[in-house]
Coordinates of C-alpha atoms in Angstrom, one line a residue:
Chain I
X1 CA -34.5 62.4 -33.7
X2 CA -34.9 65.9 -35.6
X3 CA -37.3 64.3 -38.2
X4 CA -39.6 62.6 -35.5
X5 CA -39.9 66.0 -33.4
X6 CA -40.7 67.7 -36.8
X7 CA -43.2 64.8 -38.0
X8 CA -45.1 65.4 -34.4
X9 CA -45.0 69.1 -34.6
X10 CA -46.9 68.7 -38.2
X11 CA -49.2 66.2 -37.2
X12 CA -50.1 67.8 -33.5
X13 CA -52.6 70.1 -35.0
X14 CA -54.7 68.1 -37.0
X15 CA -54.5 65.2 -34.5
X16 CA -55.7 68.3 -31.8
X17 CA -58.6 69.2 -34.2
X18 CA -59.8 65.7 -34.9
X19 CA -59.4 64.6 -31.4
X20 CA -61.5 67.5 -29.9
X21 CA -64.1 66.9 -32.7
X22 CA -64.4 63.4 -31.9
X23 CA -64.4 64.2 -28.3
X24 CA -67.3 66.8 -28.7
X25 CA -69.4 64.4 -30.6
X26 CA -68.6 61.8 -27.2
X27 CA -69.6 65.0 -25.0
X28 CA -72.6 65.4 -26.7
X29 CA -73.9 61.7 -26.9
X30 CA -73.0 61.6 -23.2
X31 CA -75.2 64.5 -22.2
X32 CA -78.2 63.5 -24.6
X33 CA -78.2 60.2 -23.0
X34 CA -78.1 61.4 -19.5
X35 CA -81.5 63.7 -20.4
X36 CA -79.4 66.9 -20.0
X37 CA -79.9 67.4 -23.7
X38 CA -83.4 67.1 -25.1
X39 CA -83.4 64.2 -27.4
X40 CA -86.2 65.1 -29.3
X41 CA -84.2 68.3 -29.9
X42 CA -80.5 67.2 -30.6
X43 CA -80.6 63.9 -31.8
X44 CA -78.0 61.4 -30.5
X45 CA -74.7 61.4 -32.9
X46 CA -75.1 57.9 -33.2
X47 CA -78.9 57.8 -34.4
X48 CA -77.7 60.4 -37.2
X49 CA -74.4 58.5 -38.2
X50 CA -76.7 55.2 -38.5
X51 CA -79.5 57.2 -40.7
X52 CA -76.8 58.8 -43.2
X53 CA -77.4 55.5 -45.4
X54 CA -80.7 55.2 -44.9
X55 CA -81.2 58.9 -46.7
X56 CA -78.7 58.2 -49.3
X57 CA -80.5 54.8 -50.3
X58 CA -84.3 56.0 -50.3
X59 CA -83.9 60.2 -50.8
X60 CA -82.2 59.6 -54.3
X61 CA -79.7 61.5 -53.0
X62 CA -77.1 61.0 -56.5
X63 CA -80.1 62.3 -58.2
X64 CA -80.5 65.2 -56.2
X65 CA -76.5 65.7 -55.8
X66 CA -76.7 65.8 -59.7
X67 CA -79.5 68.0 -59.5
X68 CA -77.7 70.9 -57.1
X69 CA -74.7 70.5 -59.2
X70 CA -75.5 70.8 -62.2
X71 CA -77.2 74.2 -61.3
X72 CA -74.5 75.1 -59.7
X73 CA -72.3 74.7 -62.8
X74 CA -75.0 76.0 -65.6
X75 CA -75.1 79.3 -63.2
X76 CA -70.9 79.1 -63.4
X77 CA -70.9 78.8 -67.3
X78 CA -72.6 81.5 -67.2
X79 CA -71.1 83.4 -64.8
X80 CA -67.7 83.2 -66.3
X81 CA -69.0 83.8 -70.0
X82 CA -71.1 87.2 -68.6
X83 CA -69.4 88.0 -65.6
X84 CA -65.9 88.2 -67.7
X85 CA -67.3 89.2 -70.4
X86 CA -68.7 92.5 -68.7
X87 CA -65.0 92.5 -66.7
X88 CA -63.3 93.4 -70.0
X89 CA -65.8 95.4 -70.9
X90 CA -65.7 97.6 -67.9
X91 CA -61.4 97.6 -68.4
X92 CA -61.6 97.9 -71.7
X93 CA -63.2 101.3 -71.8
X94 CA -62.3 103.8 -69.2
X95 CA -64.8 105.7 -69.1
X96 CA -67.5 102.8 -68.5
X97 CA -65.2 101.5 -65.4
X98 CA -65.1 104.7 -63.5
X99 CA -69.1 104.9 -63.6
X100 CA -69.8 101.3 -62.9
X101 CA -67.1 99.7 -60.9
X102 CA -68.2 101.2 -57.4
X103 CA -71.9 100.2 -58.1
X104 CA -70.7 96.8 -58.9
X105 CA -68.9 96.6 -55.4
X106 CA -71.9 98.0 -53.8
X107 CA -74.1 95.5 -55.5
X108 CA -71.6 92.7 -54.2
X109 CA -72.7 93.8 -50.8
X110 CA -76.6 93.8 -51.4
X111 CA -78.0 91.0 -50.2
X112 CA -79.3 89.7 -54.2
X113 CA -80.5 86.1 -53.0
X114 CA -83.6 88.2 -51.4
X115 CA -84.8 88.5 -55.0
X116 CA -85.8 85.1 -55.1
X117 CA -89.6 85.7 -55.3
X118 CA -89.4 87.8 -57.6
X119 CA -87.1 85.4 -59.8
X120 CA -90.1 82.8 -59.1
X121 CA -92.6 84.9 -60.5
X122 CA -90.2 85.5 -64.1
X123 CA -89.0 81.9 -64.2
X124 CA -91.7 79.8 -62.2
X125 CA -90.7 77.1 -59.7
X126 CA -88.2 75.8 -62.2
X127 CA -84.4 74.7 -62.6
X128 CA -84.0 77.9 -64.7
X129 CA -85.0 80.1 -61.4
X130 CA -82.4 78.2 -59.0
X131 CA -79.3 78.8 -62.5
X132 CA -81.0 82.2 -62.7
X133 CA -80.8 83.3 -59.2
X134 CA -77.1 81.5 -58.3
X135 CA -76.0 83.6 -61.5
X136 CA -77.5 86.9 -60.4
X137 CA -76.3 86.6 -56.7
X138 CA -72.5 85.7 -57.9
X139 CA -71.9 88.3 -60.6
X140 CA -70.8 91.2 -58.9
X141 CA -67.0 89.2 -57.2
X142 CA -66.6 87.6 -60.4
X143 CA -66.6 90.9 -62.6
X144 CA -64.3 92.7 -59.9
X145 CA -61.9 89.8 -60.1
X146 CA -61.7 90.3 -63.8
X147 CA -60.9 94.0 -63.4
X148 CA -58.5 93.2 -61.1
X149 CA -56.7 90.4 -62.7
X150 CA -56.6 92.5 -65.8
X151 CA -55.8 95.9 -64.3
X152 CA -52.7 94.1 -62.1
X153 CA -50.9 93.0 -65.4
X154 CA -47.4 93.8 -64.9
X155 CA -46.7 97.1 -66.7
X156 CA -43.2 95.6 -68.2
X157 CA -45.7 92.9 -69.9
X158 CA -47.9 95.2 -71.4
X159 CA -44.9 97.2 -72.6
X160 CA -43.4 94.5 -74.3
X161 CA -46.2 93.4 -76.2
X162 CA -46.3 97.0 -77.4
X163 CA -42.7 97.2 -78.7
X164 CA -43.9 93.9 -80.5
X165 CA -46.3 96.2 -82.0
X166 CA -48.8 93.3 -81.2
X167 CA -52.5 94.8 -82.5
X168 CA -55.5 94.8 -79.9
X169 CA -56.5 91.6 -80.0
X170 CA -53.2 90.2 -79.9
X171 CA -52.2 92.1 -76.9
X172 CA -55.6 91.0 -75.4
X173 CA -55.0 87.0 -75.7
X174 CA -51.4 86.6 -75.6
X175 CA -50.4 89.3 -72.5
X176 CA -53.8 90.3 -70.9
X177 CA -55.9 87.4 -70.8
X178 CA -52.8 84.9 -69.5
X179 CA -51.9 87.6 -66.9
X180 CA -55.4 88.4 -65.6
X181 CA -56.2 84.5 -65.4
X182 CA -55.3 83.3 -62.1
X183 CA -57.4 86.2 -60.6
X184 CA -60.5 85.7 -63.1
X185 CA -60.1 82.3 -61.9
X186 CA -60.1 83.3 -58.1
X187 CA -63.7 85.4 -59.4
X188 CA -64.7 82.1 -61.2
X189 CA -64.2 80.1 -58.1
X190 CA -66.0 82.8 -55.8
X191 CA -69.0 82.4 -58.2
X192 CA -69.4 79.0 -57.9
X193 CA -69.5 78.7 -54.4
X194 CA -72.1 81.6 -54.2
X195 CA -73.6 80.3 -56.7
X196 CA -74.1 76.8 -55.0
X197 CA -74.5 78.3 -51.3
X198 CA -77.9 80.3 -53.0
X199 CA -79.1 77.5 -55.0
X200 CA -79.2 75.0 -51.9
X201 CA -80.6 77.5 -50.2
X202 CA -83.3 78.8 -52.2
X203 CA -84.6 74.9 -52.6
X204 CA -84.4 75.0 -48.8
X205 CA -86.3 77.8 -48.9
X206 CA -88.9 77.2 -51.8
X207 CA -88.8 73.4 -51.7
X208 CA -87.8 72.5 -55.0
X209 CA -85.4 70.7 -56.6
X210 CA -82.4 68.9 -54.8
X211 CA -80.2 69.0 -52.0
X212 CA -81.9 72.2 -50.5
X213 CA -85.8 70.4 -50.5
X214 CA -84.3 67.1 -49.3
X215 CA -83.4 68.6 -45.9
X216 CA -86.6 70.7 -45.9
X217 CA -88.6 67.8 -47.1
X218 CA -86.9 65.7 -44.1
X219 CA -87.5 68.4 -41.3
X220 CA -90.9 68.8 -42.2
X221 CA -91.8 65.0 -41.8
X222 CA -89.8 65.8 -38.6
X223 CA -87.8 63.0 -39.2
X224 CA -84.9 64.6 -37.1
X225 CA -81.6 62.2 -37.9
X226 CA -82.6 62.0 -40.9
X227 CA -82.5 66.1 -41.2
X228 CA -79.2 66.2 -39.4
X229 CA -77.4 63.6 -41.5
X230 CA -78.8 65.6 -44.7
X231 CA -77.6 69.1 -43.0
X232 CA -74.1 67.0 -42.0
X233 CA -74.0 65.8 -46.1
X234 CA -74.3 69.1 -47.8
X235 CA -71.8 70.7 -45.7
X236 CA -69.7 67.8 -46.8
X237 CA -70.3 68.2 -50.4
X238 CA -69.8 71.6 -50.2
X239 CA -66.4 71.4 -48.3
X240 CA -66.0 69.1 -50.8
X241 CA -66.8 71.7 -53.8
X242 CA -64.4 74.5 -51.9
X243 CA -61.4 72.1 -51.3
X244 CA -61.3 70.5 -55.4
X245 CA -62.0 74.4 -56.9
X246 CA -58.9 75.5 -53.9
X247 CA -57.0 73.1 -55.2
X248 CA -57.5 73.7 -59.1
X249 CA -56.8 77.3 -58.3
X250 CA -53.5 76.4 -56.8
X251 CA -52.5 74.2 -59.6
X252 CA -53.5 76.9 -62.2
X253 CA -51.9 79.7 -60.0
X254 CA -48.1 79.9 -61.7
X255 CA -45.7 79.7 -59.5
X256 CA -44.4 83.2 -58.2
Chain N
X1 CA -46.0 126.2 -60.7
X2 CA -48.3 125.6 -64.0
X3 CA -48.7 122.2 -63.1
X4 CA -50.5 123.0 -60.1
X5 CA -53.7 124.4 -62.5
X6 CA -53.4 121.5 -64.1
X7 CA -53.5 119.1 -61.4
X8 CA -56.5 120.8 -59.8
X9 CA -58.9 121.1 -62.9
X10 CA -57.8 117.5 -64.0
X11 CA -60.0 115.4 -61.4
X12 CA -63.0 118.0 -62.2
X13 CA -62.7 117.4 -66.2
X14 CA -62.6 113.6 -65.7
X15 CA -65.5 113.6 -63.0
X16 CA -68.0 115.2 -65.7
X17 CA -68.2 112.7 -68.4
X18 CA -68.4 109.8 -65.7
X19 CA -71.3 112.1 -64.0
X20 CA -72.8 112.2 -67.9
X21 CA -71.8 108.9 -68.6
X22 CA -73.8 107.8 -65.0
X23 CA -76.8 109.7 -65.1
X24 CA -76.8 108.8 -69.2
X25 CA -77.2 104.8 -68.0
X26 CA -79.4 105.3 -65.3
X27 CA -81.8 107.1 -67.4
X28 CA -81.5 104.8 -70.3
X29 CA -81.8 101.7 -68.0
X30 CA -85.2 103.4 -66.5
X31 CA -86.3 104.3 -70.3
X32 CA -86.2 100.8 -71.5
X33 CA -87.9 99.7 -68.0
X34 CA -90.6 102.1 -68.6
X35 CA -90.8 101.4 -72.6
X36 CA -91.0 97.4 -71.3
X37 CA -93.5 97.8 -69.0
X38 CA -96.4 100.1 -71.3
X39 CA -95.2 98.1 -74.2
X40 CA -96.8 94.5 -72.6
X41 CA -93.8 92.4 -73.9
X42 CA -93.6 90.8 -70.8
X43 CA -96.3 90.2 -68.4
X44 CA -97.1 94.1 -66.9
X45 CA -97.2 92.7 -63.3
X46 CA -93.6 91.8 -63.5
X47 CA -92.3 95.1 -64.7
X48 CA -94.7 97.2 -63.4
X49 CA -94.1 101.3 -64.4
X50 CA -92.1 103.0 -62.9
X51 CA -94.5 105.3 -61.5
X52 CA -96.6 101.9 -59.9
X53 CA -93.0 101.2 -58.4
X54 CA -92.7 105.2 -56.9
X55 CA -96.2 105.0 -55.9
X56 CA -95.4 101.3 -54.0
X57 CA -91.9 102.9 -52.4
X58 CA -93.9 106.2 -51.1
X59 CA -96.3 104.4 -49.5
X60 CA -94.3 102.1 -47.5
X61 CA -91.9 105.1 -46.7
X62 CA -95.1 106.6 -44.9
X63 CA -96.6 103.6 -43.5
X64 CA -95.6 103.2 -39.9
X65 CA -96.4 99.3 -39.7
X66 CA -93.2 99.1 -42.3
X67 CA -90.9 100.9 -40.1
X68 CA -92.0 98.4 -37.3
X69 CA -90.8 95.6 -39.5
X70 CA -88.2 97.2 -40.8
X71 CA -87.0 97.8 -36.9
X72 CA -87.6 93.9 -35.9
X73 CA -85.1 93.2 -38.9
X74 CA -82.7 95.6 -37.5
X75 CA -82.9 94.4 -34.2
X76 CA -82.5 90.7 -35.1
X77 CA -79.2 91.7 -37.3
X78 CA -78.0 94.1 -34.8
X79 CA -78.7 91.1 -31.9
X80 CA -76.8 88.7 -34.0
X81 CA -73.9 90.8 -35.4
X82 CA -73.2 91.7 -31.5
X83 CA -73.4 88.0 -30.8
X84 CA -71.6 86.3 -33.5
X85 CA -69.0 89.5 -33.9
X86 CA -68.1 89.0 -30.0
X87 CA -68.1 85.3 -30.3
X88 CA -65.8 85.7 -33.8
X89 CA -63.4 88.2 -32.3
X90 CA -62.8 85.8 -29.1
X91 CA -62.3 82.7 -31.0
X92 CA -60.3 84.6 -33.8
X93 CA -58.0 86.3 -31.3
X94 CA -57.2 82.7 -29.6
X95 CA -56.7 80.9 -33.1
X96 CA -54.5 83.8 -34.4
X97 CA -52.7 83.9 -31.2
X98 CA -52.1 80.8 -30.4
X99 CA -50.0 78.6 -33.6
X100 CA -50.9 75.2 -32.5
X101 CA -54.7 76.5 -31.9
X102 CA -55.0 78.2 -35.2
X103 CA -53.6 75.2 -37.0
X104 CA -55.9 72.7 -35.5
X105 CA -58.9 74.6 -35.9
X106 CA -58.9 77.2 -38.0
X107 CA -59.0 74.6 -41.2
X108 CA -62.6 73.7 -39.6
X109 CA -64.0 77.0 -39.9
X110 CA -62.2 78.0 -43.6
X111 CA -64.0 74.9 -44.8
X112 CA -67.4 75.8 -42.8
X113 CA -67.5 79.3 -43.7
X114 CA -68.6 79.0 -47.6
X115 CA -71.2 76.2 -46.6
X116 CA -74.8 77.5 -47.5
X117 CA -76.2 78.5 -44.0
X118 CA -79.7 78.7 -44.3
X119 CA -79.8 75.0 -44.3
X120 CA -79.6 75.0 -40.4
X121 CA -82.6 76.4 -40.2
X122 CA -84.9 74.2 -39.4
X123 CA -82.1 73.2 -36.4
X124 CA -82.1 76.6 -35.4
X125 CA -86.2 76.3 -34.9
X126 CA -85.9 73.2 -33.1
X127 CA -83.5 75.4 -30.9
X128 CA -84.6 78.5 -30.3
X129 CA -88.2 78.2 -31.5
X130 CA -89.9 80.3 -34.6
X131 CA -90.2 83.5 -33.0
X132 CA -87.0 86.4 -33.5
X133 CA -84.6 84.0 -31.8
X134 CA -84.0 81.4 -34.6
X135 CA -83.8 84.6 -36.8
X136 CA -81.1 86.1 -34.7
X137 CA -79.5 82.3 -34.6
X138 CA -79.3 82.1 -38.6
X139 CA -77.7 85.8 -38.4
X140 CA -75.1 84.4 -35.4
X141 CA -73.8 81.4 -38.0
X142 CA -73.8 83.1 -40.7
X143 CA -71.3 86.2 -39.7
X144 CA -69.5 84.2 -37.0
X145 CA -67.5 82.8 -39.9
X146 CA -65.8 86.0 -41.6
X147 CA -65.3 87.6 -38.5
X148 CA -63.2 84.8 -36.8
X149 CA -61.4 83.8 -40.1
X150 CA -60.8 88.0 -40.9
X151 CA -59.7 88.0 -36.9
X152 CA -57.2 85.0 -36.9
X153 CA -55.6 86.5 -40.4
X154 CA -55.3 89.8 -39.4
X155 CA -53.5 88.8 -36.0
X156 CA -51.2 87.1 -37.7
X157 CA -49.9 90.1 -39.8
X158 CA -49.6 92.3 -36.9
X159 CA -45.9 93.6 -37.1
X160 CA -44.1 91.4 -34.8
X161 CA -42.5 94.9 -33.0
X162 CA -45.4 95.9 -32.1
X163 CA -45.7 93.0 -30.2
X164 CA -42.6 93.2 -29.0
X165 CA -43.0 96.1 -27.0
X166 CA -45.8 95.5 -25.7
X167 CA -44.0 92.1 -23.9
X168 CA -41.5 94.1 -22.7
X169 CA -43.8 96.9 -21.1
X170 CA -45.5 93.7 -19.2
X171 CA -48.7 93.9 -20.2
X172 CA -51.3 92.3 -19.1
X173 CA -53.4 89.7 -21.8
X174 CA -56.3 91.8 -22.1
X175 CA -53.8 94.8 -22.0
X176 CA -52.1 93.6 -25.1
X177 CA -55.4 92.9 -26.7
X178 CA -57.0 96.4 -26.2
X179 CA -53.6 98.2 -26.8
X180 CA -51.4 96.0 -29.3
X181 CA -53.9 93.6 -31.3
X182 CA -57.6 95.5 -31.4
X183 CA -55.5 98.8 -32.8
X184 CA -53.5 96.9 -34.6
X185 CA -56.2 94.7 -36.4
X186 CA -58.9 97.6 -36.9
X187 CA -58.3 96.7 -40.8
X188 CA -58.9 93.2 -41.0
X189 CA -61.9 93.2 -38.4
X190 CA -63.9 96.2 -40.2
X191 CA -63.2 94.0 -43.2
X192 CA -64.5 90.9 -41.3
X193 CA -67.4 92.8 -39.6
X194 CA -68.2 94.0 -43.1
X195 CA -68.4 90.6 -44.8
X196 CA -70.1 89.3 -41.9
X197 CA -72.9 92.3 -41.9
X198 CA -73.7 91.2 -45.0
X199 CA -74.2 87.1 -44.4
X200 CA -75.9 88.4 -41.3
X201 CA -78.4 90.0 -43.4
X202 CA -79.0 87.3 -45.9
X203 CA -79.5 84.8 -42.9
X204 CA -81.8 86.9 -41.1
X205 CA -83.6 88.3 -44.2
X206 CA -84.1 84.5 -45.5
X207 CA -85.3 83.0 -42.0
X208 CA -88.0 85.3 -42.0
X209 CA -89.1 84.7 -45.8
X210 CA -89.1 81.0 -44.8
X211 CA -90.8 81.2 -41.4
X212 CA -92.3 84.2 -39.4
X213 CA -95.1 87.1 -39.2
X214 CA -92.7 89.9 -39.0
X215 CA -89.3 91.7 -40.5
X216 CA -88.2 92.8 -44.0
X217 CA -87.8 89.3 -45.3
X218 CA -91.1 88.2 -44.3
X219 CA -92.8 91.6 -46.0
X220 CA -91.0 90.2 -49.7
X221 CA -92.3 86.5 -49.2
X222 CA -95.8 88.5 -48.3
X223 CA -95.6 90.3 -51.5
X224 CA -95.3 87.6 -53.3
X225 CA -97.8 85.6 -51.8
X226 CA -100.6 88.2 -52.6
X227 CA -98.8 89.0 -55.7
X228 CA -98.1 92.7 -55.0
X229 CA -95.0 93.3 -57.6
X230 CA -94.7 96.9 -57.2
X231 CA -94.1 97.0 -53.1
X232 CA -92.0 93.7 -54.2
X233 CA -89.7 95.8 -55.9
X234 CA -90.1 98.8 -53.5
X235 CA -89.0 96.6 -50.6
X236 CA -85.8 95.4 -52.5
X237 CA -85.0 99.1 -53.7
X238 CA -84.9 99.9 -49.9
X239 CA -83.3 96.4 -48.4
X240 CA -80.3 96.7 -51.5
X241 CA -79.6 100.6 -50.2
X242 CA -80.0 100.2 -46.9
X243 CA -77.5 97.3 -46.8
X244 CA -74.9 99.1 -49.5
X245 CA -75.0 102.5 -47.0
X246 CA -74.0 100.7 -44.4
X247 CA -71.3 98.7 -46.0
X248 CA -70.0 101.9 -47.3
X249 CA -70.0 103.3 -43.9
X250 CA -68.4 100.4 -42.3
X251 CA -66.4 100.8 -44.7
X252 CA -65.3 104.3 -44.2
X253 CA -64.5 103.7 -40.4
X254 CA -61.9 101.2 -41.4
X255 CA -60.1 103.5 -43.8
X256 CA -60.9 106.3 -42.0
X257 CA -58.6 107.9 -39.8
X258 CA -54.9 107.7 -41.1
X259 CA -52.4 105.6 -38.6
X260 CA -50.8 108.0 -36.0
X261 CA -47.4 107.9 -35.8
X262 CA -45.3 109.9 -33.2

């Protein structure tokens, strides 16, 4: 008896969520084909549901999936080999941390994608300007993580590797690194979904490339299921992205 | 007692070198800009001198026809923020309030948050047309997010006492929020409407380079268009500090004042 009440308190919520999802999605088709929504506005649910395959089999969207992510990923690579790179840098000397840290936070709050154009005039309209700009735009979280993870090492940790007499580098791989990863891993993971949200939308914006141009692309032919079904896709893939790196975080995360 | 001359010259003796150290990579960073640019390594029109880039920021900084697009952007960011901050506080308050709420929902907006939200865009068009409204929309979506997620967290963490009390005084619902939760929560919602002043800016500032005849964003897509590099770079320069003073500032009001206790 316990067990049931406690297996429907755990599944009330998401069962709530879905239900009023779905029901919204009824609410919506309901008003659209009543004429209180414009349908050449909002689309009816059903019209975009049936033209998901229809973009996936003629917009090449693997290719263009493929495209946006391996972007994505070239900008991580190089996020995490310059972003913790610059991270240990800034710990490792003192001096160099109290000047730059607090203009590395206030960079994190500039708004960096706006220096697309300029990127486009450097790089061109190329795959190099969409790596390029998703790197620039997710630098500043991912060296503050790094300072973080490294500057939270446990003092008693640090100590011991001391009375081990361990030499720099030694105290650097086997007590820093392992204690600031889970947190250079939070950075890592912040980067890539910055990363991703700025190269989607700068090939929205400049109509290159992959998943960005294909929704552009579509809402220019004013092909409107079509556009909603590609704007309902990305947010899926990203979702997608954040869930499997949330869940790799957790899994790397010891247990504490 | 001699500790206390210590302790007072100490903070001065560590702020010079980082002052040195500071205006040290500042002016080395603007040496090798300078030494790039009259050098001709790389195409002059991309690193313009430094003095083409002062000329460019003086001359917007005394053309009135900036300020007015500078003021449209404002407005749009200011529209939105009021919109989306309102609209995030509501639903946050409800999800963090509620346990059966927050549990069904909240996993739909954690998930929707980090999605890239310029994408809607051409919805938002189709919506609210391609004047300042769709602009204001992008900036609505984009810092509804943090503000509700900050919101729902930071009710949660509110010290269950406080709470308490406030049920046994009887107060009203929208007593307990402006007495108990708003003062409770000032931390986690400057931190939200921080976050989500700064998606509101990328969201407005993007719209406009996409589509529109007026605002900041649409003065750097202009720039590029007619391939003016030096007011490119002027217009960042002022964007990048506008938006960092008033994250600091923001920022300062949630620290600010230190908790009253009596």
């Amino acid at each position: 008896m316990n067990g049931a009440r406690r297996l429907a308190a755990k599944l009330a919520p998401p069962v709530l969520g879905l239900t009023t999802l779905v029901l919204a999605i009824i609410l919506i088709q309901i008003l659209i084909e009543a004429g209180r929504i414009n349908r050449f506005v909002v689309p009816l649910p059903t019209q975009i549901a049936a033209s998901f395959g229809r973009v996936i089999a003629e917009e090449n969207v693997l290719g263009r999936f493929l495209l946006t992510a391996g972007e994505a990923l070239a900008a991580g690579v190089l996020l995490t080999v310059v972003g913790i790179g610059l991270g240990v840098l800034l710990y490792r000397f003192r001096l160099l941390r109290l000047a730059c840290e607090t203009w590395v936070a206030a960079l994190a709050s500039a708004p960096l994608v706006l220096m697309y154009p300029l990127f486009l005039v450097i790089f061109g309209r190329s795959a190099l300007t969409m790596v390029m700009i998703g790197f620039v735009a997710a630098l500043p979280p991912v060296i503050l993580k790094t300072i973080e993870g490294l500057a939270g090492t446990r003092r008693v940790l640090i100590d011991v590797g001391r009375s081990f007499k361990l030499t720099q580098a030694q105290q650097f791989w086997k007590i820093l690194f392992p204690a600031a990863l889970p947190s250079m891993f939070v950075g890592i993971r912040l980067g890539l979904i910055f990363a991703l949200i700025n190269v989607v939308g700068v090939e929205f914006l400049i109509n290159f490339g992959g998943l960005g141009q294909l929704i552009n692309e579509l809402a220019e032919r004013y092909d409107l299921p079509g556009t909603y079904a590609a704007i309902c896709f990305v947010v899926l893939v990203s979702v997608c992205f954040f869930a499997v790196t949330g869940w790799i975080e957790r899994w790397l995360r010891p247990a504490d | 007692m001699a500790e206390t001359g210590r302790l007072t010259r100490a903070p001065a003796l560590v702020a010079n070198p980082v002052m040195l150290l500071r205006v040290g990579l500042i002016a080395a960073v603007l040496a090798l800009w300078q030494t790039v640019s009259v050098s001709g390594l790389l195409f002059r029109d991309v690193v313009p001198s430094l003095g083409a880039i002062a000329g460019a920021l003086a001359r917007l900084l005394v053309d009135p026809g900036f300020f007015g697009h500078l003021g449209t952007s404002a407005l749009e960011i200011a529209v939105a923020l009021v919109i989306g901050g309102l609209s995030g506080l509501i639903v946050g308050l409800a999800l963090g309030a509620n346990r059966l709420l927050g549990k069904a929902f909240e996993p739909y907006l954690y998930y929707l948050g980090p999605t890239p939200k310029i994408i809607f865009f051409p919805i938002m068009i189709m919506w609210f047309g391609v004047g300042p409204g769709s602009k204001v929309a992008m900036g609505v979506i984009s810092c509804f997010f943090p503000i509700a997620l900050s919101t729902a967290a930071g009710m949660r963490q509110i010290d269950r006492v406080l709470i308490r009390v406030g049920r046994s005084f009887r107060a009203a619902t929208w007593q307990m929020v402006s007495k108990i939760y708003l003062p409770a929560m000032r931390e986690p919602i400057v931190n939200g409407v921080r976050l989500g002043f700064g998606v509101a800016v990328i969201g407005t500032l993007l719209a406009e380079t996409k589509l529109s005849n007026r605002g900041v964003g649409f003065l750097v897509i202009n720039s590029y268009s007619t391939f003016d590099m030096p007011r490119m770079y002027a217009l960042l320069i002022i964007v990048f500090m506008i938006a960092i003073g008033v994250n600091a500032l923001v920022g300062r009001l949630g620290a600010g004042r230190p908790h009253i206790k009596s």
